[in-house]
Short mmCIF file of C-alpha atoms and ligand atoms in Angstrom, two decimals:
data_model
loop_
_atom_site.label_atom_id
_atom_site.label_comp_id
_atom_site.label_asym_id
_atom_site.label_seq_id
_atom_site.Cartn_x
_atom_site.Cartn_y
_atom_site.Cartn_z
CA MET A 1 -75.29 44.79 63.97
CA ARG A 2 -73.37 47.85 65.15
CA CYS A 3 -73.34 50.96 62.92
CA PRO A 4 -69.84 51.45 61.45
CA TYR A 5 -70.35 55.24 61.33
CA CYS A 6 -71.60 56.20 64.79
CA ARG A 7 -71.10 52.89 66.62
CA HIS A 8 -74.77 52.78 67.57
CA ALA A 9 -75.46 49.27 68.87
CA ASP A 10 -78.21 48.38 66.44
CA SER A 11 -79.21 48.70 62.80
CA ARG A 12 -82.19 47.77 60.68
CA VAL A 13 -82.18 45.64 57.53
CA VAL A 14 -83.85 47.54 54.70
CA ASP A 15 -83.07 45.14 51.86
CA SER A 16 -81.67 41.60 51.39
CA ARG A 17 -80.65 40.03 48.16
CA GLU A 18 -78.82 36.95 47.04
CA ALA A 19 -75.62 37.31 45.06
CA ASP A 20 -73.14 34.96 43.41
CA ASP A 21 -75.80 32.39 42.55
CA GLY A 22 -77.10 32.20 46.10
CA GLN A 23 -73.63 31.72 47.60
CA LEU A 24 -74.01 34.89 49.61
CA ILE A 25 -76.55 37.38 50.83
CA ARG A 26 -76.03 41.12 50.82
CA ARG A 27 -78.05 43.15 53.29
CA ARG A 28 -78.55 46.86 53.10
CA ARG A 29 -78.81 48.22 56.62
CA SER A 30 -79.88 51.54 58.05
CA CYS A 31 -78.82 53.07 61.37
CA PRO A 32 -81.74 54.46 63.38
CA GLU A 33 -79.34 56.77 65.23
CA CYS A 34 -77.42 58.59 62.43
CA GLY A 35 -79.53 57.49 59.47
CA LYS A 36 -76.53 56.30 57.44
CA ARG A 37 -76.72 53.13 55.37
CA PHE A 38 -74.21 50.36 54.96
CA THR A 39 -74.01 46.87 53.45
CA THR A 40 -73.17 43.56 55.05
CA VAL A 41 -72.39 40.27 53.34
CA GLU A 42 -73.30 36.90 54.75
CA GLU A 43 -71.81 33.69 53.42
CA ALA A 44 -71.28 30.17 54.70
CA VAL A 45 -67.92 29.60 56.35
CA LEU A 46 -65.90 27.13 54.32
CA ALA A 47 -64.02 24.84 56.70
CA VAL A 48 -60.63 23.43 55.78
CA VAL A 49 -59.68 20.17 57.47
CA LYS A 50 -55.96 19.81 58.03
CA ARG A 51 -54.18 16.49 57.91
CA SER A 52 -54.09 16.50 61.71
CA GLY A 53 -57.89 16.67 61.76
CA VAL A 54 -57.90 20.27 62.99
CA THR A 55 -60.48 22.42 61.21
CA GLU A 56 -59.99 26.09 60.37
CA PRO A 57 -61.94 28.55 58.24
CA PHE A 58 -60.76 28.94 54.64
CA SER A 59 -58.57 32.02 54.40
CA ARG A 60 -57.69 33.82 51.20
CA THR A 61 -55.02 35.69 53.14
CA LYS A 62 -53.36 32.40 53.95
CA ILE A 63 -53.34 31.39 50.28
CA ILE A 64 -51.77 34.73 49.38
CA GLY A 65 -49.10 34.23 52.07
CA GLY A 66 -48.17 30.77 50.83
CA VAL A 67 -48.08 31.76 47.17
CA ARG A 68 -46.14 34.95 47.92
CA LYS A 69 -43.48 32.87 49.66
CA ALA A 70 -43.20 30.59 46.62
CA CYS A 71 -42.93 33.67 44.35
CA GLN A 72 -40.10 35.31 46.30
CA GLY A 73 -37.63 36.92 43.90
CA ARG A 74 -39.79 36.06 40.92
CA PRO A 75 -41.27 38.64 38.52
CA VAL A 76 -44.79 38.19 39.91
CA ASP A 77 -46.74 41.19 41.18
CA GLU A 78 -49.11 41.37 44.14
CA ASP A 79 -52.17 41.76 41.91
CA SER A 80 -51.45 38.49 40.13
CA ILE A 81 -51.12 36.74 43.48
CA ALA A 82 -54.40 38.27 44.71
CA LEU A 83 -56.09 37.19 41.47
CA LEU A 84 -54.73 33.67 41.86
CA ALA A 85 -56.06 33.48 45.44
CA GLN A 86 -59.44 34.68 44.21
CA LYS A 87 -59.44 31.97 41.55
CA VAL A 88 -58.53 29.35 44.15
CA GLU A 89 -61.36 30.47 46.42
CA GLU A 90 -63.83 30.33 43.54
CA THR A 91 -62.64 26.83 42.62
CA VAL A 92 -62.95 25.41 46.13
CA ARG A 93 -66.26 27.15 46.84
CA ALA A 94 -67.68 25.89 43.54
CA LYS A 95 -67.40 22.36 44.92
CA GLY A 96 -70.33 23.32 47.13
CA ALA A 97 -69.05 21.44 50.17
CA ALA A 98 -69.21 22.90 53.68
CA GLU A 99 -65.76 21.56 54.43
CA LEU A 100 -62.86 20.20 52.43
CA PRO A 101 -59.46 18.67 53.12
CA SER A 102 -56.50 21.05 53.00
CA HIS A 103 -54.81 19.04 50.24
CA GLU A 104 -57.66 19.99 47.91
CA VAL A 105 -56.88 23.63 48.56
CA GLY A 106 -53.25 22.92 47.66
CA LEU A 107 -54.36 21.14 44.52
CA ALA A 108 -56.47 24.14 43.50
CA ILE A 109 -53.36 26.34 43.86
CA LEU A 110 -51.06 24.22 41.68
CA GLY A 111 -52.79 24.73 38.32
CA PRO A 112 -53.04 28.53 38.32
CA LEU A 113 -49.58 28.85 39.90
CA ARG A 114 -48.05 26.79 37.08
CA ASP A 115 -49.59 29.21 34.59
CA LEU A 116 -48.26 32.16 36.58
CA ASP A 117 -44.64 31.17 37.17
CA GLU A 118 -43.02 27.77 36.68
CA VAL A 119 -40.25 28.30 39.21
CA ALA A 120 -42.72 29.37 41.90
CA TYR A 121 -44.82 26.37 40.94
CA LEU A 122 -41.88 24.00 41.41
CA ARG A 123 -41.12 25.50 44.81
CA PHE A 124 -44.73 25.18 45.90
CA ALA A 125 -45.13 21.67 44.49
CA SER A 126 -41.94 20.51 46.17
CA VAL A 127 -43.36 21.44 49.57
CA TYR A 128 -46.94 20.45 48.85
CA ARG A 129 -46.04 17.06 47.39
CA SER A 130 -43.12 16.68 49.81
CA PHE A 131 -40.45 16.07 47.19
CA ASP A 132 -37.54 14.34 48.83
CA SER A 133 -35.19 13.62 45.97
CA LEU A 134 -33.83 15.12 42.77
CA ALA A 135 -35.82 12.50 40.87
CA ASP A 136 -39.03 14.12 42.13
CA PHE A 137 -37.90 17.45 40.70
CA GLU A 138 -36.79 15.82 37.46
CA ARG A 139 -40.16 14.18 36.99
CA GLU A 140 -42.01 17.43 37.65
CA ILE A 141 -39.73 19.40 35.32
CA GLU A 142 -40.21 16.79 32.60
CA THR A 143 -43.98 17.18 33.01
CA LEU A 144 -43.60 20.97 32.64
CA ARG A 145 -41.45 20.49 29.53
CA ALA A 146 -43.94 18.08 28.00
CA ALA A 147 -46.75 20.60 28.60
CA ALA A 148 -44.64 23.36 27.01
CA ARG A 149 -43.91 21.13 24.00
CA ALA A 150 -47.62 20.35 23.66
CA ARG A 151 -48.36 24.09 23.69
CA GLU A 152 -45.67 24.75 21.07
CA GLY A 153 -46.96 21.87 18.98
CA ALA A 154 -50.52 23.19 19.16
CA ALA A 155 -49.33 26.68 18.23
CA ALA A 156 -47.29 25.32 15.29
CA GLY A 157 -50.22 23.17 14.19
CA ALA A 158 -52.54 26.19 14.29
CA GLY A 159 -49.96 28.16 12.24
CA ALA A 160 -50.20 25.30 9.74
CA THR A 161 -48.46 26.18 6.45
CA GLU A 162 -44.76 26.55 7.25
CA PRO A 163 -42.15 23.88 7.90
CA ALA A 164 -41.90 25.44 11.38
CA GLY A 165 -44.18 22.64 12.57
CA VAL A 166 -41.82 20.04 11.09
CA GLY A 167 -38.86 21.80 12.68
CA ALA A 168 -40.49 21.78 16.10
CA ALA A 169 -41.42 18.14 15.76
CA GLY A 170 -37.89 17.33 14.63
CA ALA A 171 -36.42 19.24 17.57
CA ALA A 172 -38.76 17.47 19.97
CA ALA A 173 -37.79 14.11 18.51
CA GLY A 174 -34.13 15.08 18.79
CA ARG A 175 -34.56 15.84 22.49
CA THR A 176 -36.14 12.51 23.25
CA THR A 177 -33.31 10.41 21.77
ZN1 ZN B 201 -75.09 55.27 62.93
#
């Protein structure tokens, strides 16, 4: 491998060690020309198979691009998007497969995106699940509301003593009628 400092055509491996539970190998290299040291990382390429059958390498940049588009105009910062993409990559790599269908990548995005921003989530889900009617949106929004109610219920239950729990339950019951 070429030296990134002096561009010398070759370098020597002085140390190799596994990282991330054997998912990747870091090599410490030394340049025989300038004597500088640098590190390289080797990891298996994760292939994503598109619906058309075309295969392309998994790209975190692509995830970031797609999520950023869904988050347009939303109060979501770049760091949160980068963190989400990192989470998605960890999830899909943890499956341990050499290749996976693109819809599984989309699926891995949905969960963390819902936690990040519900509007961005709806936008992304509408494309990913190809919503084609208002009913599709309604169903998804109802699912979001049910999850929010469950969270409120859990919080009220944990709070325990006050009639707040009763109030929340009453309100929920009121909404369903
Ligand atoms: Zn060098």
